[in-house]
Short mmCIF file of N, CA, C and O in Angstrom, two decimals:
data_model
loop_
_atom_site.label_atom_id
_atom_site.label_comp_id
_atom_site.label_asym_id
_atom_site.label_seq_id
_atom_site.Cartn_x
_atom_site.Cartn_y
_atom_site.Cartn_z
N UNK A 223 2.15 13.51 -16.32
CA UNK A 223 2.50 12.28 -16.16
C UNK A 223 1.65 11.31 -15.11
O UNK A 223 1.21 10.12 -15.30
N UNK A 224 1.59 11.96 -13.84
CA UNK A 224 0.46 11.40 -13.10
C UNK A 224 -0.94 10.88 -13.39
O UNK A 224 -1.57 10.13 -13.06
N UNK A 225 -1.39 11.88 -14.25
CA UNK A 225 -2.43 11.85 -14.86
C UNK A 225 -2.76 10.14 -15.70
O UNK A 225 -3.84 9.87 -15.41
N UNK A 226 -1.56 10.27 -16.13
CA UNK A 226 -1.82 9.17 -17.16
C UNK A 226 -1.92 7.84 -16.12
O UNK A 226 -2.43 6.72 -16.70
N UNK A 227 -1.09 7.58 -15.26
CA UNK A 227 -1.11 6.74 -14.02
C UNK A 227 -2.43 6.44 -13.78
O UNK A 227 -2.87 5.46 -13.62
N UNK A 228 -3.37 7.63 -13.28
CA UNK A 228 -4.37 7.63 -12.59
C UNK A 228 -5.34 6.92 -13.73
O UNK A 228 -6.43 6.11 -13.24
N UNK A 229 -5.17 7.31 -14.78
CA UNK A 229 -6.27 6.71 -16.05
C UNK A 229 -6.01 5.22 -16.27
O UNK A 229 -6.95 4.69 -16.44
N UNK A 230 -4.75 4.85 -16.07
CA UNK A 230 -4.49 3.79 -16.43
C UNK A 230 -4.75 2.43 -15.32
O UNK A 230 -4.85 1.08 -15.54
N UNK A 231 -4.83 2.88 -14.12
CA UNK A 231 -4.96 1.97 -12.73
C UNK A 231 -6.10 1.64 -12.65
O UNK A 231 -7.37 2.65 -12.59
N UNK A 232 -7.05 0.30 -12.23
CA UNK A 232 -8.12 0.13 -11.73
C UNK A 232 -8.33 0.61 -10.46
O UNK A 232 -7.14 0.66 -9.99
N UNK A 233 -9.22 1.15 -10.52
CA UNK A 233 -9.77 1.91 -8.72
C UNK A 233 -10.13 0.59 -7.46
O UNK A 233 -10.71 0.14 -7.94
N UNK A 234 -9.42 0.89 -6.63
CA UNK A 234 -9.64 0.30 -5.20
C UNK A 234 -10.78 0.42 -4.92
O UNK A 234 -11.14 1.44 -5.10
N UNK A 235 -11.56 -0.75 -4.34
CA UNK A 235 -12.73 -0.58 -3.77
C UNK A 235 -13.12 -0.82 -2.42
O UNK A 235 -12.18 -1.78 -2.29
N UNK A 236 -13.75 -0.41 -1.40
CA UNK A 236 -14.30 -1.30 -0.12
C UNK A 236 -14.33 -2.57 -0.49
O UNK A 236 -15.21 -2.94 -1.47
N UNK A 237 -13.80 -3.32 0.17
CA UNK A 237 -14.14 -4.84 0.10
C UNK A 237 -13.01 -5.91 -0.80
O UNK A 237 -13.29 -6.99 -1.09
N UNK A 238 -12.40 -5.17 -1.49
CA UNK A 238 -11.58 -5.50 -2.66
C UNK A 238 -10.50 -6.35 -1.71
O UNK A 238 -10.38 -5.83 -0.61
N UNK A 239 -10.02 -7.59 -2.11
CA UNK A 239 -8.51 -8.31 -1.41
C UNK A 239 -7.62 -7.99 -2.24
O UNK A 239 -7.67 -7.98 -3.62
N UNK A 240 -6.53 -7.71 -1.43
CA UNK A 240 -5.13 -7.10 -2.25
C UNK A 240 -3.89 -7.96 -1.23
O UNK A 240 -3.96 -7.64 -0.15
N UNK A 241 -3.68 -8.90 -1.57
CA UNK A 241 -2.68 -9.77 -1.21
C UNK A 241 -2.99 -10.05 0.44
O UNK A 241 -2.16 -10.26 1.07
N UNK A 242 -4.11 -10.79 0.46
CA UNK A 242 -4.41 -11.35 1.64
C UNK A 242 -4.93 -10.10 2.60
O UNK A 242 -5.13 -10.46 4.05
N UNK A 243 -5.46 -9.22 2.15
CA UNK A 243 -5.94 -8.19 3.13
C UNK A 243 -7.43 -7.40 2.38
O UNK A 243 -6.89 -7.59 1.03
N UNK A 244 -8.04 -6.97 3.15
CA UNK A 244 -9.35 -6.95 2.67
C UNK A 244 -9.41 -5.40 3.20
O UNK A 244 -9.12 -4.54 4.25
N UNK A 245 -9.83 -4.56 1.82
CA UNK A 245 -9.84 -2.75 1.94
C UNK A 245 -10.96 -2.29 2.44
O UNK A 245 -12.24 -2.80 2.54
N UNK A 246 -10.66 -1.92 3.75
CA UNK A 246 -12.13 -1.15 4.46
C UNK A 246 -12.47 0.24 4.44
O UNK A 246 -13.85 0.06 3.90
N UNK A 247 -11.62 1.31 4.08
CA UNK A 247 -12.05 2.22 3.59
C UNK A 247 -10.75 2.92 3.28
O UNK A 247 -9.63 2.88 4.02
N UNK A 248 -10.63 4.34 2.33
CA UNK A 248 -9.42 4.90 1.93
C UNK A 248 -9.34 5.83 3.08
O UNK A 248 -10.03 6.58 3.75
N UNK A 249 -7.71 5.96 3.41
CA UNK A 249 -7.13 6.91 4.33
C UNK A 249 -6.72 8.52 3.87
O UNK A 249 -6.62 9.33 4.25
N UNK A 250 -6.18 8.05 1.99
CA UNK A 250 -5.57 9.16 1.58
C UNK A 250 -5.01 8.69 0.11
O UNK A 250 -5.12 7.63 -0.03
N UNK A 251 -4.70 9.76 -0.51
CA UNK A 251 -4.28 9.53 -1.41
C UNK A 251 -3.18 10.78 -2.40
O UNK A 251 -3.59 12.05 -1.84
N UNK A 252 -2.55 10.54 -2.85
CA UNK A 252 -1.12 11.01 -3.42
C UNK A 252 -0.82 10.94 -4.57
O UNK A 252 -1.70 10.57 -5.46
N UNK A 253 0.53 11.64 -5.11
CA UNK A 253 0.33 11.85 -6.79
C UNK A 253 0.99 10.18 -7.19
O UNK A 253 0.40 9.86 -8.23
N UNK A 254 1.13 9.37 -6.56
CA UNK A 254 1.77 7.93 -6.67
C UNK A 254 1.07 6.89 -6.30
O UNK A 254 1.46 5.63 -6.60
N UNK A 255 0.17 6.96 -5.06
CA UNK A 255 -0.29 5.56 -4.39
C UNK A 255 -1.54 6.49 -3.32
O UNK A 255 -1.74 7.28 -3.14
N UNK A 256 -2.37 5.28 -3.23
CA UNK A 256 -3.45 5.70 -2.09
C UNK A 256 -3.09 4.77 -0.92
O UNK A 256 -2.50 3.86 -1.28
N UNK A 257 -3.78 5.38 0.16
CA UNK A 257 -3.46 4.58 1.57
C UNK A 257 -5.01 3.88 2.10
O UNK A 257 -5.63 4.86 1.84
N UNK A 258 -4.81 2.92 2.44
CA UNK A 258 -6.15 2.12 2.69
C UNK A 258 -6.21 1.67 4.22
O UNK A 258 -5.18 1.00 4.64
N UNK A 259 -7.36 2.06 4.94
CA UNK A 259 -7.39 1.07 6.08
C UNK A 259 -7.67 -0.33 5.70
O UNK A 259 -8.66 -0.58 4.80
N UNK A 260 -7.07 -1.35 6.03
CA UNK A 260 -7.34 -2.70 5.45
C UNK A 260 -7.23 -3.71 6.88
O UNK A 260 -6.80 -3.28 7.74
N UNK A 261 -7.92 -5.18 6.44
CA UNK A 261 -7.44 -5.89 7.59
C UNK A 261 -7.16 -7.15 7.15
O UNK A 261 -7.07 -7.33 5.86
N UNK A 262 -6.27 -8.11 7.69
CA UNK A 262 -6.04 -9.40 7.25
C UNK A 262 -7.09 -10.09 6.81
O UNK A 262 -8.21 -10.26 7.73
N UNK A 263 -7.20 -10.97 5.79
CA UNK A 263 -8.57 -11.32 5.49
C UNK A 263 -8.42 -13.07 5.50
O UNK A 263 -9.04 -13.68 5.39
N UNK A 264 -6.91 -13.47 5.57
CA UNK A 264 -6.81 -15.04 5.89
C UNK A 264 -5.95 -15.07 7.42
O UNK A 264 -5.32 -14.14 7.85
N UNK A 265 -6.20 -15.98 7.66
CA UNK A 265 -5.65 -16.53 9.05
C UNK A 265 -6.15 -15.94 10.21
O UNK A 265 -7.38 -15.64 9.97
N UNK A 266 -5.78 -16.27 11.25
CA UNK A 266 -6.48 -15.93 12.60
C UNK A 266 -6.49 -14.65 13.31
O UNK A 266 -7.12 -13.90 14.16
N UNK A 267 -5.50 -13.69 12.57
CA UNK A 267 -5.13 -12.27 12.93
C UNK A 267 -6.30 -11.57 12.11
O UNK A 267 -6.09 -11.37 11.41
N UNK A 268 -6.76 -10.54 13.05
CA UNK A 268 -7.76 -9.46 12.46
C UNK A 268 -7.40 -8.37 12.81
O UNK A 268 -7.92 -7.05 12.93
N UNK A 269 -5.86 -7.87 12.66
CA UNK A 269 -5.33 -6.79 13.26
C UNK A 269 -5.72 -5.77 11.91
O UNK A 269 -5.40 -6.22 10.58
N UNK A 270 -5.84 -4.41 12.18
CA UNK A 270 -6.11 -3.12 11.05
C UNK A 270 -4.78 -2.97 10.73
O UNK A 270 -3.95 -2.78 11.53
N UNK A 271 -4.55 -2.61 9.53
CA UNK A 271 -3.18 -2.00 9.01
C UNK A 271 -3.73 -0.68 8.04
O UNK A 271 -4.57 -0.68 7.35
N UNK A 272 -2.57 -0.17 7.80
CA UNK A 272 -2.62 0.87 6.57
C UNK A 272 -1.93 0.33 5.41
O UNK A 272 -0.97 -0.20 5.36
N UNK A 273 -2.84 0.24 4.35
CA UNK A 273 -2.10 -0.58 3.26
C UNK A 273 -1.80 0.40 2.04
O UNK A 273 -2.72 1.27 1.71
N UNK A 274 -0.64 0.91 1.41
CA UNK A 274 -0.17 1.76 0.63
C UNK A 274 -0.01 0.85 -0.65
O UNK A 274 0.46 -0.08 -0.82
N UNK A 275 -1.09 1.37 -1.68
CA UNK A 275 -1.31 0.88 -3.19
C UNK A 275 -0.67 1.88 -4.18
O UNK A 275 -1.16 2.97 -4.26
N UNK A 276 0.17 1.57 -4.84
CA UNK A 276 0.47 2.46 -6.17
C UNK A 276 -0.74 2.46 -7.12
O UNK A 276 -1.56 1.60 -7.26
N UNK A 277 -0.91 3.68 -7.45
CA UNK A 277 -1.89 4.18 -8.30
C UNK A 277 -1.50 3.68 -9.91
O UNK A 277 -2.63 3.28 -10.70
N UNK A 278 -0.78 3.30 -10.35
CA UNK A 278 0.15 2.64 -11.71
C UNK A 278 -0.27 1.05 -11.56
O UNK A 278 -0.17 0.44 -10.70
N UNK A 279 -0.95 0.67 -12.73
CA UNK A 279 -0.81 -0.87 -12.95
C UNK A 279 0.25 -1.46 -13.03
O UNK A 279 0.60 -2.62 -12.19
N UNK A 280 1.19 -1.02 -13.75
CA UNK A 280 2.64 -1.43 -13.67
C UNK A 280 3.63 -0.33 -13.56
O UNK A 280 3.53 0.70 -14.14
N UNK A 281 4.51 -0.42 -12.50
CA UNK A 281 5.26 0.54 -12.31
C UNK A 281 6.81 0.76 -13.22
O UNK A 281 7.03 -0.41 -13.38
N UNK A 282 6.84 2.19 -13.24
CA UNK A 282 8.10 2.28 -14.12
C UNK A 282 9.18 1.66 -13.54
O UNK A 282 9.27 1.62 -12.10
N UNK A 283 10.59 1.19 -13.72
CA UNK A 283 11.86 0.88 -13.22
C UNK A 283 12.07 2.27 -12.10
O UNK A 283 12.30 2.02 -10.86
N UNK A 284 11.48 3.57 -12.48
CA UNK A 284 11.95 4.64 -11.50
C UNK A 284 11.29 4.68 -10.32
O UNK A 284 11.52 4.74 -9.27
N UNK A 285 9.68 4.22 -10.35
CA UNK A 285 8.74 4.29 -9.67
C UNK A 285 9.11 3.27 -8.61
O UNK A 285 8.78 3.05 -7.27
N UNK A 286 9.52 1.98 -9.26
CA UNK A 286 9.66 0.71 -8.65
C UNK A 286 10.63 0.98 -7.40
O UNK A 286 10.61 0.47 -6.57
N UNK A 287 11.68 1.71 -7.95
CA UNK A 287 12.97 1.88 -7.19
C UNK A 287 12.63 3.28 -6.10
O UNK A 287 12.57 2.57 -4.93
N UNK A 288 11.62 4.18 -6.56
CA UNK A 288 11.31 4.98 -5.37
C UNK A 288 10.68 4.27 -3.89
O UNK A 288 10.62 4.32 -2.96
N UNK A 289 9.51 2.96 -4.84
CA UNK A 289 8.68 2.26 -3.47
C UNK A 289 9.80 1.40 -2.75
O UNK A 289 9.55 1.01 -1.77
N UNK A 290 10.74 0.65 -3.75
CA UNK A 290 11.60 -0.13 -2.84
C UNK A 290 12.52 0.86 -1.79
O UNK A 290 12.76 0.09 -0.72
N UNK A 291 12.94 1.96 -2.29
CA UNK A 291 13.63 2.54 -1.33
C UNK A 291 12.97 3.29 0.10
O UNK A 291 13.29 3.00 0.85
N UNK A 292 11.64 3.52 -0.17
CA UNK A 292 10.75 3.85 0.89
C UNK A 292 10.51 2.63 1.97
O UNK A 292 10.47 2.84 2.73
N UNK A 293 10.16 1.72 1.10
CA UNK A 293 10.37 0.12 1.93
C UNK A 293 11.57 -0.09 2.96
O UNK A 293 11.32 -0.05 3.94
N UNK A 294 12.63 0.15 2.40
CA UNK A 294 13.86 -0.08 3.14
C UNK A 294 13.98 0.99 4.25
O UNK A 294 14.39 0.52 5.53
N UNK A 295 13.78 1.92 3.89
CA UNK A 295 13.98 3.07 5.21
C UNK A 295 12.84 2.94 6.10
O UNK A 295 13.08 2.86 7.05
N UNK A 296 11.69 2.66 5.80
CA UNK A 296 10.59 2.39 6.64
C UNK A 296 10.88 1.13 7.50
O UNK A 296 10.79 1.26 8.66
N UNK A 297 11.42 0.38 6.84
CA UNK A 297 11.82 -1.10 7.60
C UNK A 297 12.92 -1.09 8.66
O UNK A 297 13.08 -1.55 9.79
N UNK A 298 13.56 0.17 8.25
CA UNK A 298 14.75 0.29 9.28
C UNK A 298 14.41 1.28 10.66
O UNK A 298 15.17 1.54 11.48
N UNK A 299 13.08 2.05 10.59
CA UNK A 299 12.72 2.72 11.59
C UNK A 299 12.22 2.30 12.45
O UNK A 299 11.66 1.07 13.05
N UNK A 300 12.27 2.47 14.06
CA UNK A 300 11.96 1.99 14.90
C UNK A 300 11.93 3.28 16.09
O UNK A 300 12.55 3.67 16.70
N UNK A 301 10.45 3.58 16.05
CA UNK A 301 10.27 5.02 16.89
C UNK A 301 8.64 4.77 17.02
O UNK A 301 7.81 4.43 16.66
N UNK A 302 8.31 5.17 18.61
CA UNK A 302 6.55 5.11 18.80
C UNK A 302 5.89 5.90 18.20
O UNK A 302 4.85 5.51 17.93
N UNK A 303 6.24 6.93 17.66
CA UNK A 303 5.51 7.74 16.67
C UNK A 303 5.33 7.69 15.43
O UNK A 303 5.12 8.48 14.79
N UNK A 304 6.13 6.45 14.88
CA UNK A 304 6.14 6.13 13.41
C UNK A 304 5.34 4.60 13.31
O UNK A 304 5.72 3.86 13.57
N UNK A 305 4.51 4.59 12.42
CA UNK A 305 4.09 3.55 11.93
C UNK A 305 5.30 2.20 11.70
O UNK A 305 6.15 2.54 10.66
N UNK A 306 5.25 1.02 11.91
CA UNK A 306 5.80 0.09 11.81
C UNK A 306 5.61 -0.73 10.49
O UNK A 306 4.17 -0.77 10.25
N UNK A 307 6.66 -1.02 9.67
CA UNK A 307 6.34 -1.66 8.45
C UNK A 307 6.29 -3.35 8.81
O UNK A 307 7.31 -3.57 9.38
N UNK A 308 4.84 -3.78 8.54
CA UNK A 308 4.67 -5.30 8.81
C UNK A 308 5.17 -6.04 7.57
O UNK A 308 5.37 -7.27 8.01
N UNK A 309 4.75 -5.70 6.39
CA UNK A 309 4.84 -6.42 5.44
C UNK A 309 5.16 -5.35 3.85
O UNK A 309 4.81 -4.52 4.11
N UNK A 310 5.80 -6.35 2.96
CA UNK A 310 5.94 -5.46 1.69
C UNK A 310 6.03 -6.58 0.62
O UNK A 310 6.41 -7.61 1.05
N UNK A 311 5.45 -6.21 -0.65
CA UNK A 311 5.58 -7.30 -1.30
C UNK A 311 4.59 -6.77 -2.80
O UNK A 311 4.16 -5.76 -2.95
N UNK A 312 4.50 -7.41 -3.74
CA UNK A 312 3.75 -7.51 -4.84
C UNK A 312 2.77 -8.63 -5.01
O UNK A 312 3.08 -9.76 -4.77
N UNK A 313 1.75 -8.16 -5.02
CA UNK A 313 0.31 -9.03 -5.24
C UNK A 313 0.42 -9.73 -6.57
O UNK A 313 1.29 -9.24 -7.85
N UNK A 314 -0.37 -10.79 -6.89
CA UNK A 314 -0.37 -11.52 -8.31
C UNK A 314 -0.75 -10.73 -9.23
O UNK A 314 -0.58 -11.02 -10.32
N UNK A 315 -1.65 -9.58 -9.08
CA UNK A 315 -1.95 -8.64 -10.12
C UNK A 315 -0.64 -7.72 -10.37
O UNK A 315 -0.71 -6.56 -11.47
N UNK A 316 0.33 -7.75 -9.75
CA UNK A 316 1.65 -6.98 -10.10
C UNK A 316 1.54 -5.68 -9.22
O UNK A 316 2.29 -4.80 -9.59
#
């Protein structure tokens, strides 16, 4: 199943703009997503962030629900040793 997702997804590259963030370098990749070091490309803030990108071009309803659940859990966490969720959404490419 995941091999088909990888084949269908365009690969993110250093310098790509995704929803207002510029990708700086990959940090890791799992079965459903890759995580990138990115920086805000718009506005005055130049904060570095970790940006998680699904590997599938279009998420199935099951995968979309998993990402939504993960978003909700991360948004509720507040601990100094856990990264804070700053933003979540879907870019123009889906």
